[in-house]
Short mmCIF file of C-alpha atoms in Angstrom, two decimals:
data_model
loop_
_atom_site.label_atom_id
_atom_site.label_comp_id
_atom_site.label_asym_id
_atom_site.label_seq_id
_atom_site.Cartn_x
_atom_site.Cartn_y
_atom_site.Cartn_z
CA UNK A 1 0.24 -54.73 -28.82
CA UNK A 2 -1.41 -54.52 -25.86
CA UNK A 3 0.80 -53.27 -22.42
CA UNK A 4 0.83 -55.99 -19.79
CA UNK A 5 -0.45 -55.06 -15.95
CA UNK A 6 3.58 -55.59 -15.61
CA UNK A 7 3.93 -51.85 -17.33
CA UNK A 8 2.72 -50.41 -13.94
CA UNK A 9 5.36 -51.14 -12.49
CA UNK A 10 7.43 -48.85 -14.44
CA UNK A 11 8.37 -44.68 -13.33
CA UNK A 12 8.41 -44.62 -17.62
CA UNK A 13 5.25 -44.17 -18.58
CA UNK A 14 3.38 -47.16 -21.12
CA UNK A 15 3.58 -44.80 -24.51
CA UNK A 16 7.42 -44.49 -23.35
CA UNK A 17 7.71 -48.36 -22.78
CA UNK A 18 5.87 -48.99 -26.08
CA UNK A 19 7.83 -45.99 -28.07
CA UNK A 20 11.48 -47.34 -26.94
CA UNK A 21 10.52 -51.55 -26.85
CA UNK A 22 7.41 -52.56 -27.50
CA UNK A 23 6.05 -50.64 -30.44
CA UNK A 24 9.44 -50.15 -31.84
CA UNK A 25 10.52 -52.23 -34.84
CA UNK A 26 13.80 -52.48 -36.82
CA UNK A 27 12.52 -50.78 -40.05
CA UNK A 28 13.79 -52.31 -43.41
CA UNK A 29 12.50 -49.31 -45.51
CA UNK A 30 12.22 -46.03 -45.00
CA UNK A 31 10.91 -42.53 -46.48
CA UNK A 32 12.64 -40.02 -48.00
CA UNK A 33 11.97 -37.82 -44.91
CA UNK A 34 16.12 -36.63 -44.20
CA UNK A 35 17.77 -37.08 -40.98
CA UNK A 36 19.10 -33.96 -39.76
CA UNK A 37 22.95 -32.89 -37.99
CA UNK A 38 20.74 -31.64 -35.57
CA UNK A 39 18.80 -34.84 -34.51
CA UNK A 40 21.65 -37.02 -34.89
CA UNK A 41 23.81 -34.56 -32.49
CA UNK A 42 20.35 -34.40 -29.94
CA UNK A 43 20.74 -38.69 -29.66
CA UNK A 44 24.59 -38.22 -29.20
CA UNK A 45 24.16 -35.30 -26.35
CA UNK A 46 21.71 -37.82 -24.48
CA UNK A 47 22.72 -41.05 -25.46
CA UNK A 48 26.42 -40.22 -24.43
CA UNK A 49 25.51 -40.11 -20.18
CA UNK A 50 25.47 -43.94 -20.61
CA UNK A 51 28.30 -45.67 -18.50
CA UNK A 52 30.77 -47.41 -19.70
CA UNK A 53 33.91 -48.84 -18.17
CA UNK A 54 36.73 -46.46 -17.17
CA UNK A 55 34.06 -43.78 -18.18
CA UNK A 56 36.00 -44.76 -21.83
CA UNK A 57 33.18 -44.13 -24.29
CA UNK A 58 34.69 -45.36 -26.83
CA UNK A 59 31.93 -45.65 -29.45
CA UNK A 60 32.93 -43.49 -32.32
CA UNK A 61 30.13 -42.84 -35.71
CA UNK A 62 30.61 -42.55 -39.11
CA UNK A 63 28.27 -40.54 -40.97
CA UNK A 64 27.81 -41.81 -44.45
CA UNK A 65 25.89 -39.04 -45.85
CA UNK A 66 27.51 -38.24 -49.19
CA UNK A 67 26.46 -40.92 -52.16
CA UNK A 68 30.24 -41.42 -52.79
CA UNK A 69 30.66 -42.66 -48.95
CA UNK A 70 27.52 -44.87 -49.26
CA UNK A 71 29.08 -46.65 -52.90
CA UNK A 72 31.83 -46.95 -51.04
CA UNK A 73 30.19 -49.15 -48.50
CA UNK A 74 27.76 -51.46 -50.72
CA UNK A 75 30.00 -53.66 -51.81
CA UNK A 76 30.76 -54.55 -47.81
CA UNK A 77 27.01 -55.06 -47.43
CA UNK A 78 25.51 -58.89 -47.86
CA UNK A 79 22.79 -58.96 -50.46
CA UNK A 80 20.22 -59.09 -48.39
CA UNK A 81 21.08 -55.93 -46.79
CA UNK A 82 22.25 -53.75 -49.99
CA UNK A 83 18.57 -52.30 -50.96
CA UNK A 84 17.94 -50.98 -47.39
CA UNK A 85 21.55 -49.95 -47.17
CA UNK A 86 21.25 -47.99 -50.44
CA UNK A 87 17.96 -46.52 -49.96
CA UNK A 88 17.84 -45.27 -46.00
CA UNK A 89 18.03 -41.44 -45.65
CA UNK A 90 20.93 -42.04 -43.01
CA UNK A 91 23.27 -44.83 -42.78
CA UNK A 92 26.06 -45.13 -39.88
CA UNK A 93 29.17 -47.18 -39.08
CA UNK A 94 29.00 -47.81 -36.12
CA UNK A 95 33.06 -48.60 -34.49
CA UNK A 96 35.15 -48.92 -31.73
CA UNK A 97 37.97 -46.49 -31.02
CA UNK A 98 40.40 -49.15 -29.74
CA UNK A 99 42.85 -46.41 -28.57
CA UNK A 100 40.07 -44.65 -26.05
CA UNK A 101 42.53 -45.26 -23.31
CA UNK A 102 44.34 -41.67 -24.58
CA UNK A 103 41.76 -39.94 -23.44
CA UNK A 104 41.12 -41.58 -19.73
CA UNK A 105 43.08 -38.55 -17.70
CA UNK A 106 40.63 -36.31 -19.23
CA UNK A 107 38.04 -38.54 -18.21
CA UNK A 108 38.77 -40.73 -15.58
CA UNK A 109 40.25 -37.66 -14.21
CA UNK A 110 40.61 -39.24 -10.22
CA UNK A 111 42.68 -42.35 -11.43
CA UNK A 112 44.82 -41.09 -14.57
CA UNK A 113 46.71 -43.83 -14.55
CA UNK A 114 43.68 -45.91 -15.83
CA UNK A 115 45.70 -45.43 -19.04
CA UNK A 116 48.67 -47.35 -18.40
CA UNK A 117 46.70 -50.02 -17.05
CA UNK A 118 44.79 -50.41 -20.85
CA UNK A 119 48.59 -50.68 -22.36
CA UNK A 120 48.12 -54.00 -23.87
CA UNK A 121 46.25 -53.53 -27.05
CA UNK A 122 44.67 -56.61 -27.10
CA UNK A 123 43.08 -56.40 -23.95
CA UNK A 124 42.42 -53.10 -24.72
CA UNK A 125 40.51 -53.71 -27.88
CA UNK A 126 38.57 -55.90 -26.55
CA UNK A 127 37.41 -53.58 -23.26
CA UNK A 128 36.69 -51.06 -26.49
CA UNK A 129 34.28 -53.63 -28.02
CA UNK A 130 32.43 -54.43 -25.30
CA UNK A 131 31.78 -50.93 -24.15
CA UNK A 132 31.25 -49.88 -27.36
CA UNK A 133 28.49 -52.30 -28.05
CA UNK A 134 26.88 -50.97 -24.92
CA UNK A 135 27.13 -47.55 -26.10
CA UNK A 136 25.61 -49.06 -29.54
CA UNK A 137 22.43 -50.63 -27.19
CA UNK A 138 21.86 -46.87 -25.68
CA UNK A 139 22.41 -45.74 -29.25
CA UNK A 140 19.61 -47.25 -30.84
CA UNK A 141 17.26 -46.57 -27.70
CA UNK A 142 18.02 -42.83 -28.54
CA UNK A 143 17.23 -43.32 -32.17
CA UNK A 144 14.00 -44.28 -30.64
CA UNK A 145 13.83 -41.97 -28.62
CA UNK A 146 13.79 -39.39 -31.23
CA UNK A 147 11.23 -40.85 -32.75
CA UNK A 148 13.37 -42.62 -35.38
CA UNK A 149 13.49 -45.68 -36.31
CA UNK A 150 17.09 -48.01 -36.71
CA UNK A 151 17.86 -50.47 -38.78
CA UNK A 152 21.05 -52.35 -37.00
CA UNK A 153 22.79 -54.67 -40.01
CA UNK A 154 25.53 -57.30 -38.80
CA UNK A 155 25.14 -58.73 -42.10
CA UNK A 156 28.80 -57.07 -43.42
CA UNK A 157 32.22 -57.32 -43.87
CA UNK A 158 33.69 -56.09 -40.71
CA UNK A 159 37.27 -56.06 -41.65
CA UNK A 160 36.23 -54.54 -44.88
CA UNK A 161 34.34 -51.97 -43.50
CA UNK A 162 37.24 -51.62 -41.06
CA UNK A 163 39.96 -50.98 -43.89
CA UNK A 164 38.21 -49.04 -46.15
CA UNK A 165 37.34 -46.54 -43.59
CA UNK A 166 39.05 -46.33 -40.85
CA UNK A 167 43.13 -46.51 -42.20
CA UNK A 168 44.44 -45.12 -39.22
CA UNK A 169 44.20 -48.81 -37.37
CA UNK A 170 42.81 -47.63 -34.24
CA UNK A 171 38.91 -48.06 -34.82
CA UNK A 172 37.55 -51.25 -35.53
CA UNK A 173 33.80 -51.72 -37.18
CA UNK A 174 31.23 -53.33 -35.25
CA UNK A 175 27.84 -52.63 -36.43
CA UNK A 176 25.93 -50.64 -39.30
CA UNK A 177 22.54 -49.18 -38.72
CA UNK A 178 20.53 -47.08 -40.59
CA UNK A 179 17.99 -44.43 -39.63
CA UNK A 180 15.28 -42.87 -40.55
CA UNK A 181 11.37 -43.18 -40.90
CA UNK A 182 9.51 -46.35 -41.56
CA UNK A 183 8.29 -46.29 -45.39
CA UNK A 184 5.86 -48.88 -46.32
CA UNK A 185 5.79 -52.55 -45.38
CA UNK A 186 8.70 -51.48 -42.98
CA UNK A 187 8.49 -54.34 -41.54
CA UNK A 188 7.03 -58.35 -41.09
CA UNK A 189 5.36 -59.45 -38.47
CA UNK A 190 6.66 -59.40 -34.89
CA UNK A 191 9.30 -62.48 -34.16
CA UNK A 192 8.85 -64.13 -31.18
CA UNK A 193 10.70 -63.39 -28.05
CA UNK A 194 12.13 -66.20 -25.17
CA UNK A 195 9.41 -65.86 -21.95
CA UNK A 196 11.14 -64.64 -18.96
CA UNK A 197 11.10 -68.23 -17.30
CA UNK A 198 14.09 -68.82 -20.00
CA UNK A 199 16.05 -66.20 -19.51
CA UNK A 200 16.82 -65.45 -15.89
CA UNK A 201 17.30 -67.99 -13.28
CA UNK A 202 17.80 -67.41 -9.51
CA UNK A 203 20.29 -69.06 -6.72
CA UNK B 1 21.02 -30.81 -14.84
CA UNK B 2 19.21 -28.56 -17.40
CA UNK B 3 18.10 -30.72 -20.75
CA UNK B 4 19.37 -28.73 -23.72
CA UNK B 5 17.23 -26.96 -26.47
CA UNK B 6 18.03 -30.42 -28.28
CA UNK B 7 15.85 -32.42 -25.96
CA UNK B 8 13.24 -31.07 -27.59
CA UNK B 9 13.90 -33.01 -30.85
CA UNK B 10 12.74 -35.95 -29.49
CA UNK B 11 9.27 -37.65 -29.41
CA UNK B 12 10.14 -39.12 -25.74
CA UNK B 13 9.08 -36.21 -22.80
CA UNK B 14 11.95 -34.29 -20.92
CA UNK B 15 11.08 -36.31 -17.93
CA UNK B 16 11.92 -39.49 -19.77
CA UNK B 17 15.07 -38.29 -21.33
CA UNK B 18 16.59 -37.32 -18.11
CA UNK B 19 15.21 -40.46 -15.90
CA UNK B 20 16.61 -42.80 -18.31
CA UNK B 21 20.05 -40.63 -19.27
CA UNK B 22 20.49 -36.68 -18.10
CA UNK B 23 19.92 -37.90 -14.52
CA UNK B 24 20.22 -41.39 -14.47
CA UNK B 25 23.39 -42.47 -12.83
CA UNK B 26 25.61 -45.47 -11.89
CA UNK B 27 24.73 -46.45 -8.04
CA UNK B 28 27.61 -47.40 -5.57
CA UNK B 29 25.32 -47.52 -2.71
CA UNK B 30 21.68 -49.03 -2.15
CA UNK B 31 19.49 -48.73 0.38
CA UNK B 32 17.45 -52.26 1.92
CA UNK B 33 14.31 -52.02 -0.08
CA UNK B 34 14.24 -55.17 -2.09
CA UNK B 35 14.19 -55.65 -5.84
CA UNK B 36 10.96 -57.99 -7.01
CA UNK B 37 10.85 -60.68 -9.04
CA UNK B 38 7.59 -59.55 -10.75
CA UNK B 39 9.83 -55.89 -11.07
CA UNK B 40 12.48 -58.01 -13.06
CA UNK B 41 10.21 -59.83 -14.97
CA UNK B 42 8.49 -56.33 -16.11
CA UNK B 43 11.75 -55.16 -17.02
CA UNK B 44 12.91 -58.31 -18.93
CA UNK B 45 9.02 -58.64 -21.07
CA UNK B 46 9.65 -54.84 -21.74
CA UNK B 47 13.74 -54.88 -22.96
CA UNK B 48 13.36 -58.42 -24.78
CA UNK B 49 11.86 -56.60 -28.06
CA UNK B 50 15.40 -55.07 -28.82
CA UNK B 51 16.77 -56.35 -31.49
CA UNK B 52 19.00 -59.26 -31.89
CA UNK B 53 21.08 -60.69 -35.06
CA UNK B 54 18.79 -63.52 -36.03
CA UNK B 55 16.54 -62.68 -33.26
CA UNK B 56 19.02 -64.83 -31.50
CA UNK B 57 18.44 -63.21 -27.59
CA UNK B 58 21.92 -64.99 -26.13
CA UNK B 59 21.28 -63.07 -23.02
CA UNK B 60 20.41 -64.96 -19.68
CA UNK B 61 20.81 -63.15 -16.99
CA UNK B 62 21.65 -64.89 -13.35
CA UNK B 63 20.21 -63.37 -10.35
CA UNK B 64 22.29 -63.81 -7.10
CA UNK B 65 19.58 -63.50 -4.19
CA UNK B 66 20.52 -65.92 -1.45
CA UNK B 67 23.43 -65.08 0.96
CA UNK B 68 25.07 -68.22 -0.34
CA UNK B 69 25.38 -67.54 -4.05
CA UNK B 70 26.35 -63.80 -2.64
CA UNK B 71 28.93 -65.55 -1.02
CA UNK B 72 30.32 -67.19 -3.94
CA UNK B 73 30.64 -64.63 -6.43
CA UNK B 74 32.94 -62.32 -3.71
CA UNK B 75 36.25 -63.81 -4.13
CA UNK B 76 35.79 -63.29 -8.26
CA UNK B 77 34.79 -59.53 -7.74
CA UNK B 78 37.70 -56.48 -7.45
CA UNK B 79 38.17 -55.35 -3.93
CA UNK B 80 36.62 -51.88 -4.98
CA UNK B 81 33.62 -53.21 -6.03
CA UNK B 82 33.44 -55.72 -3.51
CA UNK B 83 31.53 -53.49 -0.79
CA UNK B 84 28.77 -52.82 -3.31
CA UNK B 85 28.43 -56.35 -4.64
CA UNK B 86 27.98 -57.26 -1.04
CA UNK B 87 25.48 -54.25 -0.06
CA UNK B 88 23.54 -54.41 -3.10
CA UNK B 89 19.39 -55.81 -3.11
CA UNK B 90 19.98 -57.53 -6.16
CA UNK B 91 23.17 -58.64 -8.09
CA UNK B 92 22.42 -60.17 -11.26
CA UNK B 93 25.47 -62.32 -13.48
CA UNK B 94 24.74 -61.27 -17.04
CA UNK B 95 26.04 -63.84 -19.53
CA UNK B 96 26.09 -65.27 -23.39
CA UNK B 97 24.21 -68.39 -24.11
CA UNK B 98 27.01 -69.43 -26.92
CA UNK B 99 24.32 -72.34 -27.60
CA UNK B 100 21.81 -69.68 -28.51
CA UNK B 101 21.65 -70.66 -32.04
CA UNK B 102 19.56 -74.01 -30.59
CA UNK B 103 16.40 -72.08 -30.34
CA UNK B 104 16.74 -70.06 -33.94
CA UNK B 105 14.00 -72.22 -35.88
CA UNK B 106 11.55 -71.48 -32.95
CA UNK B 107 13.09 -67.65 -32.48
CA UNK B 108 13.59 -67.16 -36.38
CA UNK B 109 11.37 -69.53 -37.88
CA UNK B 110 11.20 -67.66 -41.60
CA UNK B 111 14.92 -69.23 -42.14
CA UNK B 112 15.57 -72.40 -39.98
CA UNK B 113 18.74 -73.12 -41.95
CA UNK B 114 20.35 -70.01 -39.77
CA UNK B 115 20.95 -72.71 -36.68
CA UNK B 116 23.58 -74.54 -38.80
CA UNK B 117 24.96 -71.03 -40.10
CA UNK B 118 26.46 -70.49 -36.62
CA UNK B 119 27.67 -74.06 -36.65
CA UNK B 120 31.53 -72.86 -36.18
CA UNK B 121 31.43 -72.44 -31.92
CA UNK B 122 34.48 -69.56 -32.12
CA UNK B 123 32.12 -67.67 -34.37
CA UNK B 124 28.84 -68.01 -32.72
CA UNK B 125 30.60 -67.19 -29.30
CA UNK B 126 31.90 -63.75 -30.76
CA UNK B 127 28.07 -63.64 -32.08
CA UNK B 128 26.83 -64.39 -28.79
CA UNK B 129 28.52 -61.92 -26.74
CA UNK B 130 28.17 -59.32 -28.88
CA UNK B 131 24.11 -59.29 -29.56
CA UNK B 132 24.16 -60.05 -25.59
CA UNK B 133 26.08 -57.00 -24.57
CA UNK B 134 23.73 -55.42 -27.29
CA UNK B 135 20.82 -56.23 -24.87
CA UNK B 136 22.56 -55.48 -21.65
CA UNK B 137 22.10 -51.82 -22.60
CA UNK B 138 18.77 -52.45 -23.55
CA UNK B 139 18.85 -54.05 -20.05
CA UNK B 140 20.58 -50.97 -18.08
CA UNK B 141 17.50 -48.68 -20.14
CA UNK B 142 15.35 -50.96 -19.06
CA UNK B 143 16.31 -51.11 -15.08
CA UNK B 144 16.04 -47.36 -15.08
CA UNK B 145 12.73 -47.35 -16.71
CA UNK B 146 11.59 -49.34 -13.56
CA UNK B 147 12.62 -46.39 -10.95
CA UNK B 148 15.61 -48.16 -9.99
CA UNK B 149 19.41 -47.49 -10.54
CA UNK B 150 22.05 -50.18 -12.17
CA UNK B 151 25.37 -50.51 -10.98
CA UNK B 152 27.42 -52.20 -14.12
CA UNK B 153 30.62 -53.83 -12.67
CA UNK B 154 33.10 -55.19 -15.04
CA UNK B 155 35.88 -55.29 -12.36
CA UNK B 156 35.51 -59.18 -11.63
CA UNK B 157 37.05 -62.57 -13.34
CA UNK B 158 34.91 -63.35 -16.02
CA UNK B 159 36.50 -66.45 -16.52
CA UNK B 160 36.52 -67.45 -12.77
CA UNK B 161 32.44 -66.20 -12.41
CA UNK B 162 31.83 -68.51 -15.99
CA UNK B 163 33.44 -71.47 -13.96
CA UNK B 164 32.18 -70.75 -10.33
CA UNK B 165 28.00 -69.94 -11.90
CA UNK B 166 27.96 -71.93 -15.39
CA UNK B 167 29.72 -75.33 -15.05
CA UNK B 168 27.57 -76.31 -18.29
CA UNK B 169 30.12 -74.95 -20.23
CA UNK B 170 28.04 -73.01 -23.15
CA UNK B 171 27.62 -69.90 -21.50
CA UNK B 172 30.18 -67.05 -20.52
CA UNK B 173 29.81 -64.29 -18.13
CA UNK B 174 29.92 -60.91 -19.10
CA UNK B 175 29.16 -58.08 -16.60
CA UNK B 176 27.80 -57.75 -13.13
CA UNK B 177 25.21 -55.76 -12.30
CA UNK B 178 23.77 -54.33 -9.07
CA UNK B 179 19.96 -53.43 -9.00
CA UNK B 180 18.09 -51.10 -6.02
CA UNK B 181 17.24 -47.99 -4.95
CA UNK B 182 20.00 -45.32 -4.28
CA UNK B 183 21.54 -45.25 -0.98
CA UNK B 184 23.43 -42.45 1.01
CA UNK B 185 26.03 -40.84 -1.24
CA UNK B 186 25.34 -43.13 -4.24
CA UNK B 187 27.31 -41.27 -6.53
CA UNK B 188 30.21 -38.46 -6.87
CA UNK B 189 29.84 -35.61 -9.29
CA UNK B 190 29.26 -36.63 -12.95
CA UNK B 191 32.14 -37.47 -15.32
CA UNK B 192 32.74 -35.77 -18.41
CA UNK B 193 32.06 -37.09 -21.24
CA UNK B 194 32.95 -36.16 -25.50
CA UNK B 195 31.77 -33.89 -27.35
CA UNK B 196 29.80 -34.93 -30.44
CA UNK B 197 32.49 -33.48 -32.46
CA UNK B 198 34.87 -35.76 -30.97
CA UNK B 199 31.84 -38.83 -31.36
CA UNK B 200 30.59 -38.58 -34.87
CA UNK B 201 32.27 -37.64 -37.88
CA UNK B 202 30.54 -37.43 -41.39
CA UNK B 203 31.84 -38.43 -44.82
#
């Protein structure tokens, strides 16, 4: 694809643009190639200067490394997700700590009582969502960024994924997404996206 | 701030890292010069790749320029983040289009059937404001890509914005956002924020 004139009007340069959104595709298959502790702690250590209300953060990641953790997870996964599920080099679950709020006077250090505002759980678990899912969108722009590609899946059992791996009832599921890099036919053709025109609108 | 030996896991430059994260921060003051149109519209062709479940792209983004629509958003908006709503260039009402399943045979044209999938409204609203809080992070990326800084404010009545800006009924505002150019003390020093070991955990 082809940068518009538009891309000039960036400070990120066009093989940045076209390495985090334009070039970049949700891969479906993926190589053998492993991804390391090491790259997935590098995406954390940037990704995690994101805001977020409260300064809250309160994406947490599951790891699903070992093949017992990933059996444990297929039968969550729609069918149409299980072979890229079972075959990506890294899959992660990708939650919400609902209780973040415990850790506001660390970091929300000039208004600690930011946690006794967040005492009502349901409110609470919902700021934790939202926030979360930001921290989710920087996520996969890191993945990106380290020259990875994602694979986000919504196509699961949330409250299954919820109970069978997070018992404590604090965290709730939101999202898997795999990682690695592309294998062949990684992906179809491009879908297309709404034009500008019908997406923002001015007053 | 100094990037880490980790930044150099990644296929995107230092530079890049630290414009769109390391350095990046939330802006509480602006100075006058405007935010473009044509400067949104880069920003929205570039960030409207991400993905989206179904390719769906629920979110539309409202851009507040004249005094009057300034005006009406104030009472809805926390006295502490009232001074910057009012100060900022640009203050843009990002929302869910719960309708967005209307447009999936054009958007996801491979499976058609997926508009009548999301025919349950409670369902496709939770859809909705999930994949379009998804894409405001894209979005944040995506305003700092362009050279400018984002001010996310989620200290404002949703439901009283959704009434005041969207009296269609199928769409429900999220987050506000402030767009510019830093101004005088724009920022104080940098929150902390959790160690990977606190982040990601690996089974």
């Amino acid at each position: 694809m082809t940068a518009p004139a538009a891309a000039d009007l960036f400070a990120l340069d066009r093989a940045a643009q076209d390495l985090l959104f334009r070039a970049a595709r949700t891969a479906n298959t993926f190589t053998d190639e492993p991804v390391t502790d090491a790259q997935v702690a590098a995406i954390h250590d940037l990704i995690r200067y994101g805001p977020t209300a409260y300064n809250g953060q309160p994406l947490r990641v599951l790891l699903l490394r070992s093949p017992e953790s990933r059996a444990r997870l297929l039968p969550y996964v729609s069918s149409s997700n299980r072979a890229k599920t079972a075959g990506a080099p890294l899959v992660a679950v990708l939650a919400a700590d609902v209780d973040f709020h415990e850790r506001l006077p660390e970091l929300y250090p000039h208004r600690p009582q930011a946690r006794d505002w967040l005492a009502d759980r349901a409110a609470r678990a919902e700021q934790a969502r939202f926030n979360a899912t930001l921290q989710i969108g920087y996520l996969l722009v890191g993945v990106r960024a380290a020259g990875l590609a994602a694979g986000p899946m919504a196509g699961f059992d949330a409250a299954g994924v919820t109970r069978e791996f997070f018992p404590d009832g604090r965290h709730e599921a939101l999202l898997l997404m795999s990682v690695g890099h592309p294998g062949p036919d990684a992906w179809r053709e491009r879908l297309p996206r709404l034009p500008t025109a019908d997406v923002i609108h001015t007053l």
